[in-house]
Amino acid sequence: CAKRFEELKTTGGFHPVDNQCNPLTVGGSISPDTLTTCVKDLLDPAVELPETRSIQSHKPVTGLAVPGSGRGGGAGGGDTDSSAGDAGQMECKGYTLLLPQTTENPKRSSAGVSVPRLIGPEHLQANMVIHVCDEAKSVKQDFLCPRDLLVNEMKYFAEYLSTETQRWDEVDISVHCDVQIFDWLMNYVKRHVGGSRPKLEPSNVISILISSEFLKMETLVEECVQYCHAHMSAILATPCNMNCINDNLAARIADLFSHTEAEDVEDKKDKFKSKLFQKKIERLFEPNYKNPDSPGNASTLYRCSLCSKLLTKETERKIPCVPGKINIDTRGNIVYSHIRQKSWDVHDYLNDLYEELKSWSLVYWRIWGTVNFLTCSSCKQVHCVAL
């Protein structure tokens, strides 16, 4: 640059703002023609200029945190966290997204300035390249997917893939997951554009459920939830890791099961059956939840300090207390008066109940029997189901 600067000063091709740099322009004015010639000299491609390096910076974006589920579990393929550091990427047990701020192969102007590549009409339906790395299998594979299709099916990428076509080539997506699972997801995304629709199986549905839930593929999530309801025993027989299912998904699956269906689930290693009944216990204590399995609700459960019975607002006027606590209402009906035990805590009660029964299934049935009652057809007395 210094050499070229001296050449322009000597030849008079450089026109400074003052008269100290170029003696040829001292005392004279700059004509428009001379200025045009100067500009042409500066942009002359025949002039050799020192090459200027284009510095590419990467802006890390928070990765897709898919809980690891082992080889048969989640799409992450592992449970360890790692950071790429110098590569500018952040990895969180699964998917990793890289969004460089500059293009990977930028064109250069004649002056050595890095400029973005121009995108013509042929790029309006450009494919996005997704680099998948399966570290467990030491396999790397690239997948192509039209941008609009990728955004419509995988809502997670919508906030990162700009609608401006000039920025499409600036995006680089790197995914760390099981290659087979991501290949299944790509086939599902392309099912309406000539691809065959992949099938869910007991061995892969949990991995696909976790991945699709994080990628915001709601249609696929619903399909996986329905499949889990229909084939739970077969799924639990596979070497899958059910611990990666979060509370939201577990609740959605549990809501599809009646308590008799949940009881019939075969789960020798108790991978998920206890969680099913835990969610059903939570539903019993939700005051506004319309439970098809339980007319009674446990949200008002308390213990009477006189008779030590567990009661709710619905049963307290029907279940007898100690003698002497009997009243007659304005219509002549017998009602019972109970006094709430202030030191009784429902959380301690649940913990003690589990310590006693050693099963969340039995805990559910005990509480269900406490909040629901039957009326004797002979004596017309009300009795709780759990005697």
PDB file of C-alpha atoms in Angstrom, residues 7-222:
ATOM      1  CA  GLU A   7       3.463   5.891  -7.198  1.00  0.00           C
ATOM      2  CA  LEU A   8       0.203   7.820  -7.200  1.00  0.00           C
ATOM      3  CA  LYS A   9       1.893  10.844  -5.670  1.00  0.00           C
ATOM      4  CA  THR A  10       4.612  10.807  -8.308  1.00  0.00           C
ATOM      5  CA  THR A  11       2.276  10.400 -11.293  1.00  0.00           C
ATOM      6  CA  GLY A  12      -0.247  12.914 -10.034  1.00  0.00           C
ATOM      7  CA  GLY A  13      -2.999  10.367  -9.829  1.00  0.00           C
ATOM      8  CA  PHE A  14      -3.592  11.033  -6.167  1.00  0.00           C
ATOM      9  CA  HIS A  15      -5.551  14.112  -5.140  1.00  0.00           C
ATOM     10  CA  PRO A  16      -5.322  14.916  -1.441  1.00  0.00           C
ATOM     11  CA  VAL A  17      -7.439  17.343   0.447  1.00  0.00           C
ATOM     12  CA  ASP A  18      -4.452  19.675   0.950  1.00  0.00           C
ATOM     13  CA  ASN A  19      -1.363  20.633  -1.105  1.00  0.00           C
ATOM     14  CA  GLN A  20       1.284  18.910   0.965  1.00  0.00           C
ATOM     15  CA  CYS A  21       1.260  15.393  -0.511  1.00  0.00           C
ATOM     16  CA  ASN A  22       1.261  16.032  -4.267  1.00  0.00           C
ATOM     17  CA  PRO A  23       3.428  18.874  -5.672  1.00  0.00           C
ATOM     18  CA  LEU A  24       1.714  18.545  -9.084  1.00  0.00           C
ATOM     19  CA  THR A  25      -1.531  19.906  -7.672  1.00  0.00           C
ATOM     20  CA  VAL A  26      -0.120  22.831  -5.713  1.00  0.00           C
ATOM     21  CA  GLY A  27      -1.932  26.012  -6.600  1.00  0.00           C
ATOM     22  CA  GLY A  28      -4.332  24.271  -8.945  1.00  0.00           C
ATOM     23  CA  SER A  29      -7.869  22.942  -8.723  1.00  0.00           C
ATOM     24  CA  ILE A  30      -9.049  19.401  -9.387  1.00  0.00           C
ATOM     25  CA  SER A  31     -11.047  19.010 -12.576  1.00  0.00           C
ATOM     26  CA  PRO A  32     -13.822  16.424 -12.912  1.00  0.00           C
ATOM     27  CA  ASP A  33     -11.919  14.637 -15.708  1.00  0.00           C
ATOM     28  CA  THR A  34      -8.802  14.248 -13.583  1.00  0.00           C
ATOM     29  CA  LEU A  35     -10.885  12.904 -10.703  1.00  0.00           C
ATOM     30  CA  THR A  36     -12.506  10.317 -13.003  1.00  0.00           C
ATOM     31  CA  THR A  37      -9.060   9.183 -14.195  1.00  0.00           C
ATOM     32  CA  CYS A  38      -7.912   8.878 -10.602  1.00  0.00           C
ATOM     33  CA  VAL A  39     -10.854   6.668  -9.691  1.00  0.00           C
ATOM     34  CA  LYS A  40     -10.242   4.441 -12.725  1.00  0.00           C
ATOM     35  CA  ASP A  41      -6.600   4.040 -11.689  1.00  0.00           C
ATOM     36  CA  LEU A  42      -7.628   2.990  -8.192  1.00  0.00           C
ATOM     37  CA  LEU A  43     -10.030   0.360  -9.523  1.00  0.00           C
ATOM     38  CA  ASP A  44      -7.866  -0.833 -12.403  1.00  0.00           C
ATOM     39  CA  PRO A  45      -7.816  -4.668 -12.124  1.00  0.00           C
ATOM     40  CA  ALA A  46      -4.479  -4.728 -13.948  1.00  0.00           C
ATOM     41  CA  VAL A  47      -2.761  -3.081 -11.028  1.00  0.00           C
ATOM     42  CA  GLU A  48      -1.315  -5.679  -8.660  1.00  0.00           C
ATOM     43  CA  LEU A  49      -2.120  -4.946  -5.058  1.00  0.00           C
ATOM     44  CA  PRO A  50      -1.073  -6.856  -1.968  1.00  0.00           C
ATOM     45  CA  GLU A  51      -3.720  -9.456  -1.066  1.00  0.00           C
ATOM     46  CA  THR A  52      -5.836  -8.655   1.936  1.00  0.00           C
ATOM     47  CA  ARG A  53      -6.931 -11.600   4.043  1.00  0.00           C
ATOM     48  CA  SER A  54     -10.607 -11.983   4.784  1.00  0.00           C
ATOM     49  CA  ILE A  55     -11.126 -12.597   8.477  1.00  0.00           C
ATOM     50  CA  GLN A  56     -14.069 -14.877   9.180  1.00  0.00           C
ATOM     51  CA  SER A  57     -15.691 -14.678  12.571  1.00  0.00           C
ATOM     52  CA  HIS A  58     -18.140 -17.156  14.003  1.00  0.00           C
ATOM     53  CA  LYS A  59     -20.939 -16.164  16.296  1.00  0.00           C
ATOM     54  CA  PRO A  60     -21.830 -19.033  18.615  1.00  0.00           C
ATOM     55  CA  VAL A  61     -25.477 -19.713  19.154  1.00  0.00           C
ATOM     56  CA  THR A  62     -26.843 -21.749  22.014  1.00  0.00           C
ATOM     57  CA  GLY A  63     -27.051 -25.357  20.858  1.00  0.00           C
ATOM     58  CA  LEU A  64     -29.985 -27.655  20.874  1.00  0.00           C
ATOM     59  CA  ALA A  65     -29.937 -29.225  24.328  1.00  0.00           C
ATOM     60  CA  VAL A  66     -31.377 -32.710  23.806  1.00  0.00           C
ATOM     61  CA  PRO A  67     -31.023 -34.836  26.958  1.00  0.00           C
ATOM     62  CA  GLY A  68     -28.742 -37.788  26.308  1.00  0.00           C
ATOM     63  CA  SER A  69     -30.430 -41.122  26.236  1.00  0.00           C
ATOM     64  CA  GLY A  70     -27.773 -43.614  25.336  1.00  0.00           C
ATOM     65  CA  ARG A  71     -27.539 -45.332  22.000  1.00  0.00           C
ATOM     66  CA  GLY A  72     -31.103 -46.478  22.105  1.00  0.00           C
ATOM     67  CA  GLY A  73     -32.490 -43.391  23.753  1.00  0.00           C
ATOM     68  CA  GLY A  74     -32.329 -39.745  22.790  1.00  0.00           C
ATOM     69  CA  ALA A  75     -30.874 -38.319  19.632  1.00  0.00           C
ATOM     70  CA  GLY A  76     -27.919 -36.866  21.501  1.00  0.00           C
ATOM     71  CA  GLY A  77     -26.086 -40.171  21.663  1.00  0.00           C
ATOM     72  CA  GLY A  78     -24.483 -39.333  25.007  1.00  0.00           C
ATOM     73  CA  ASP A  79     -24.786 -37.535  28.302  1.00  0.00           C
ATOM     74  CA  THR A  80     -21.519 -35.603  28.457  1.00  0.00           C
ATOM     75  CA  ASP A  81     -21.175 -31.881  27.816  1.00  0.00           C
ATOM     76  CA  SER A  82     -18.347 -30.569  25.714  1.00  0.00           C
ATOM     77  CA  SER A  83     -17.366 -27.237  24.190  1.00  0.00           C
ATOM     78  CA  ALA A  84     -15.575 -26.726  20.906  1.00  0.00           C
ATOM     79  CA  GLY A  85     -13.946 -23.493  22.078  1.00  0.00           C
ATOM     80  CA  ASP A  86     -11.784 -22.347  19.160  1.00  0.00           C
ATOM     81  CA  ALA A  87     -14.362 -23.462  16.606  1.00  0.00           C
ATOM     82  CA  GLY A  88     -16.845 -21.049  18.071  1.00  0.00           C
ATOM     83  CA  GLN A  89     -19.498 -23.650  18.793  1.00  0.00           C
ATOM     84  CA  MET A  90     -21.385 -24.617  21.903  1.00  0.00           C
ATOM     85  CA  GLU A  91     -22.473 -28.219  22.332  1.00  0.00           C
ATOM     86  CA  CYS A  92     -25.139 -29.271  24.867  1.00  0.00           C
ATOM     87  CA  LYS A  93     -25.772 -33.012  24.926  1.00  0.00           C
ATOM     88  CA  GLY A  94     -27.048 -33.083  21.363  1.00  0.00           C
ATOM     89  CA  TYR A  95     -27.637 -30.603  18.602  1.00  0.00           C
ATOM     90  CA  THR A  96     -25.202 -27.762  17.963  1.00  0.00           C
ATOM     91  CA  LEU A  97     -25.975 -24.795  15.733  1.00  0.00           C
ATOM     92  CA  LEU A  98     -23.272 -22.579  14.212  1.00  0.00           C
ATOM     93  CA  LEU A  99     -24.139 -19.290  12.586  1.00  0.00           C
ATOM     94  CA  PRO A 100     -21.035 -17.624  11.050  1.00  0.00           C
ATOM     95  CA  GLN A 101     -21.250 -13.879  10.622  1.00  0.00           C
ATOM     96  CA  THR A 102     -19.454 -13.977   7.263  1.00  0.00           C
ATOM     97  CA  THR A 103     -19.627 -16.234   4.241  1.00  0.00           C
ATOM     98  CA  GLU A 104     -17.437 -19.326   4.162  1.00  0.00           C
ATOM     99  CA  ASN A 105     -16.020 -18.672   0.683  1.00  0.00           C
ATOM    100  CA  PRO A 106     -16.414 -14.917   0.122  1.00  0.00           C
ATOM    101  CA  LYS A 107     -15.550 -13.310  -3.191  1.00  0.00           C
ATOM    102  CA  ARG A 108     -13.002 -10.509  -3.239  1.00  0.00           C
ATOM    103  CA  SER A 109     -13.109  -7.183  -5.007  1.00  0.00           C
ATOM    104  CA  SER A 110     -10.125  -5.995  -7.013  1.00  0.00           C
ATOM    105  CA  ALA A 111      -9.052  -3.992  -3.973  1.00  0.00           C
ATOM    106  CA  GLY A 112      -8.941  -7.105  -1.811  1.00  0.00           C
ATOM    107  CA  VAL A 113     -12.080  -6.325   0.236  1.00  0.00           C
ATOM    108  CA  SER A 114     -14.203  -9.318   1.306  1.00  0.00           C
ATOM    109  CA  VAL A 115     -17.785  -9.046   0.039  1.00  0.00           C
ATOM    110  CA  PRO A 116     -20.705 -11.464   0.380  1.00  0.00           C
ATOM    111  CA  ARG A 117     -21.672 -13.619  -2.560  1.00  0.00           C
ATOM    112  CA  LEU A 118     -24.628 -12.342  -4.525  1.00  0.00           C
ATOM    113  CA  ILE A 119     -27.653 -14.594  -4.727  1.00  0.00           C
ATOM    114  CA  GLY A 120     -29.540 -14.739  -7.995  1.00  0.00           C
ATOM    115  CA  PRO A 121     -32.964 -16.178  -8.836  1.00  0.00           C
ATOM    116  CA  GLU A 122     -31.504 -19.656  -9.126  1.00  0.00           C
ATOM    117  CA  HIS A 123     -30.846 -19.591  -5.362  1.00  0.00           C
ATOM    118  CA  LEU A 124     -34.401 -18.772  -4.317  1.00  0.00           C
ATOM    119  CA  GLN A 125     -35.028 -22.493  -3.683  1.00  0.00           C
ATOM    120  CA  ALA A 126     -31.510 -23.113  -2.388  1.00  0.00           C
ATOM    121  CA  ASN A 127     -30.814 -26.134  -0.204  1.00  0.00           C
ATOM    122  CA  MET A 128     -29.498 -25.738   3.298  1.00  0.00           C
ATOM    123  CA  VAL A 129     -26.549 -27.971   4.140  1.00  0.00           C
ATOM    124  CA  ILE A 130     -26.684 -29.650   7.541  1.00  0.00           C
ATOM    125  CA  HIS A 131     -23.468 -31.217   8.799  1.00  0.00           C
ATOM    126  CA  VAL A 132     -24.203 -34.147  11.108  1.00  0.00           C
ATOM    127  CA  CYS A 133     -21.512 -35.597  13.342  1.00  0.00           C
ATOM    128  CA  ASP A 134     -22.145 -38.872  15.163  1.00  0.00           C
ATOM    129  CA  GLU A 135     -19.301 -38.930  17.658  1.00  0.00           C
ATOM    130  CA  ALA A 136     -20.314 -42.274  19.136  1.00  0.00           C
ATOM    131  CA  LYS A 137     -19.956 -43.985  15.746  1.00  0.00           C
ATOM    132  CA  SER A 138     -17.214 -41.637  14.440  1.00  0.00           C
ATOM    133  CA  VAL A 139     -19.349 -40.867  11.399  1.00  0.00           C
ATOM    134  CA  LYS A 140     -19.937 -37.569   9.618  1.00  0.00           C
ATOM    135  CA  GLN A 141     -22.608 -36.971   6.990  1.00  0.00           C
ATOM    136  CA  ASP A 142     -24.093 -33.971   5.204  1.00  0.00           C
ATOM    137  CA  PHE A 143     -27.821 -33.575   4.535  1.00  0.00           C
ATOM    138  CA  LEU A 144     -29.514 -31.248   2.060  1.00  0.00           C
ATOM    139  CA  CYS A 145     -32.933 -29.747   2.654  1.00  0.00           C
ATOM    140  CA  PRO A 146     -34.768 -26.823   0.993  1.00  0.00           C
ATOM    141  CA  ARG A 147     -34.753 -23.861   3.309  1.00  0.00           C
ATOM    142  CA  ASP A 148     -38.510 -23.240   3.270  1.00  0.00           C
ATOM    143  CA  LEU A 149     -39.222 -26.905   3.952  1.00  0.00           C
ATOM    144  CA  LEU A 150     -36.713 -26.977   6.793  1.00  0.00           C
ATOM    145  CA  VAL A 151     -38.235 -23.883   8.419  1.00  0.00           C
ATOM    146  CA  ASN A 152     -41.823 -25.114   8.027  1.00  0.00           C
ATOM    147  CA  GLU A 153     -41.140 -28.576   9.456  1.00  0.00           C
ATOM    148  CA  MET A 154     -38.483 -27.774  12.051  1.00  0.00           C
ATOM    149  CA  LYS A 155     -39.703 -24.571  13.700  1.00  0.00           C
ATOM    150  CA  TYR A 156     -36.550 -24.350  15.808  1.00  0.00           C
ATOM    151  CA  PHE A 157     -34.544 -23.072  12.823  1.00  0.00           C
ATOM    152  CA  ALA A 158     -37.067 -20.373  11.900  1.00  0.00           C
ATOM    153  CA  GLU A 159     -35.512 -17.805  14.254  1.00  0.00           C
ATOM    154  CA  TYR A 160     -32.011 -18.437  12.905  1.00  0.00           C
ATOM    155  CA  LEU A 161     -32.691 -18.700   9.171  1.00  0.00           C
ATOM    156  CA  SER A 162     -33.363 -15.152   8.037  1.00  0.00           C
ATOM    157  CA  THR A 163     -36.064 -14.462   5.479  1.00  0.00           C
ATOM    158  CA  GLU A 164     -33.572 -12.292   3.603  1.00  0.00           C
ATOM    159  CA  THR A 165     -32.165 -14.337   0.732  1.00  0.00           C
ATOM    160  CA  GLN A 166     -28.849 -12.491   0.972  1.00  0.00           C
ATOM    161  CA  ARG A 167     -28.201 -14.207   4.314  1.00  0.00           C
ATOM    162  CA  TRP A 168     -28.998 -17.802   3.353  1.00  0.00           C
ATOM    163  CA  ASP A 169     -25.442 -18.560   2.266  1.00  0.00           C
ATOM    164  CA  GLU A 170     -24.169 -17.093   5.546  1.00  0.00           C
ATOM    165  CA  VAL A 171     -25.681 -19.902   7.625  1.00  0.00           C
ATOM    166  CA  ASP A 172     -23.806 -23.052   8.521  1.00  0.00           C
ATOM    167  CA  ILE A 173     -25.664 -25.690  10.559  1.00  0.00           C
ATOM    168  CA  SER A 174     -23.727 -28.309  12.491  1.00  0.00           C
ATOM    169  CA  VAL A 175     -25.625 -31.044  14.324  1.00  0.00           C
ATOM    170  CA  HIS A 176     -24.223 -33.560  16.790  1.00  0.00           C
ATOM    171  CA  CYS A 177     -26.542 -36.538  17.064  1.00  0.00           C
ATOM    172  CA  ASP A 178     -27.193 -40.079  15.902  1.00  0.00           C
ATOM    173  CA  VAL A 179     -26.910 -40.135  12.100  1.00  0.00           C
ATOM    174  CA  GLN A 180     -29.678 -42.707  11.709  1.00  0.00           C
ATOM    175  CA  ILE A 181     -32.114 -40.657  13.788  1.00  0.00           C
ATOM    176  CA  PHE A 182     -31.404 -37.481  11.838  1.00  0.00           C
ATOM    177  CA  ASP A 183     -31.730 -39.382   8.555  1.00  0.00           C
ATOM    178  CA  TRP A 184     -35.157 -40.556   9.771  1.00  0.00           C
ATOM    179  CA  LEU A 185     -36.115 -36.951  10.580  1.00  0.00           C
ATOM    180  CA  MET A 186     -35.003 -35.746   7.133  1.00  0.00           C
ATOM    181  CA  ASN A 187     -37.093 -38.437   5.456  1.00  0.00           C
ATOM    182  CA  TYR A 188     -40.064 -37.329   7.542  1.00  0.00           C
ATOM    183  CA  VAL A 189     -39.512 -33.687   6.574  1.00  0.00           C
ATOM    184  CA  LYS A 190     -39.457 -34.639   2.872  1.00  0.00           C
ATOM    185  CA  ARG A 191     -42.426 -37.012   3.046  1.00  0.00           C
ATOM    186  CA  HIS A 192     -44.630 -34.698   0.929  1.00  0.00           C
ATOM    187  CA  VAL A 193     -42.002 -33.911  -1.724  1.00  0.00           C
ATOM    188  CA  GLY A 194     -41.440 -37.322  -3.228  1.00  0.00           C
ATOM    189  CA  GLY A 195     -39.936 -39.061  -0.221  1.00  0.00           C
ATOM    190  CA  SER A 196     -41.336 -42.130   1.485  1.00  0.00           C
ATOM    191  CA  ARG A 197     -42.892 -41.676   4.913  1.00  0.00           C
ATOM    192  CA  PRO A 198     -40.705 -43.370   7.544  1.00  0.00           C
ATOM    193  CA  LYS A 199     -42.325 -45.592  10.160  1.00  0.00           C
ATOM    194  CA  LEU A 200     -42.112 -45.332  13.911  1.00  0.00           C
ATOM    195  CA  GLU A 201     -40.821 -48.398  15.733  1.00  0.00           C
ATOM    196  CA  PRO A 202     -40.511 -49.301  19.419  1.00  0.00           C
ATOM    197  CA  SER A 203     -36.729 -49.085  19.123  1.00  0.00           C
ATOM    198  CA  ASN A 204     -36.582 -45.521  17.752  1.00  0.00           C
ATOM    199  CA  VAL A 205     -39.727 -43.720  18.880  1.00  0.00           C
ATOM    200  CA  ILE A 206     -38.226 -42.312  22.107  1.00  0.00           C
ATOM    201  CA  SER A 207     -35.212 -40.848  20.296  1.00  0.00           C
ATOM    202  CA  ILE A 208     -37.461 -39.333  17.650  1.00  0.00           C
ATOM    203  CA  LEU A 209     -39.850 -37.996  20.296  1.00  0.00           C
ATOM    204  CA  ILE A 210     -37.081 -36.164  22.151  1.00  0.00           C
ATOM    205  CA  SER A 211     -35.528 -34.772  18.967  1.00  0.00           C
ATOM    206  CA  SER A 212     -38.806 -33.663  17.413  1.00  0.00           C
ATOM    207  CA  GLU A 213     -39.944 -32.001  20.633  1.00  0.00           C
ATOM    208  CA  PHE A 214     -36.820 -29.858  20.758  1.00  0.00           C
ATOM    209  CA  LEU A 215     -36.904 -29.094  17.048  1.00  0.00           C
ATOM    210  CA  LYS A 216     -40.539 -27.957  17.519  1.00  0.00           C
ATOM    211  CA  MET A 217     -42.015 -30.524  15.131  1.00  0.00           C
ATOM    212  CA  GLU A 218     -45.381 -30.579  16.870  1.00  0.00           C
ATOM    213  CA  THR A 219     -47.104 -32.883  14.370  1.00  0.00           C
ATOM    214  CA  LEU A 220     -44.404 -35.509  14.779  1.00  0.00           C
ATOM    215  CA  VAL A 221     -44.431 -35.079  18.569  1.00  0.00           C
ATOM    216  CA  GLU A 222     -48.149 -35.851  18.657  1.00  0.00           C
TER     217      GLU A 222
END
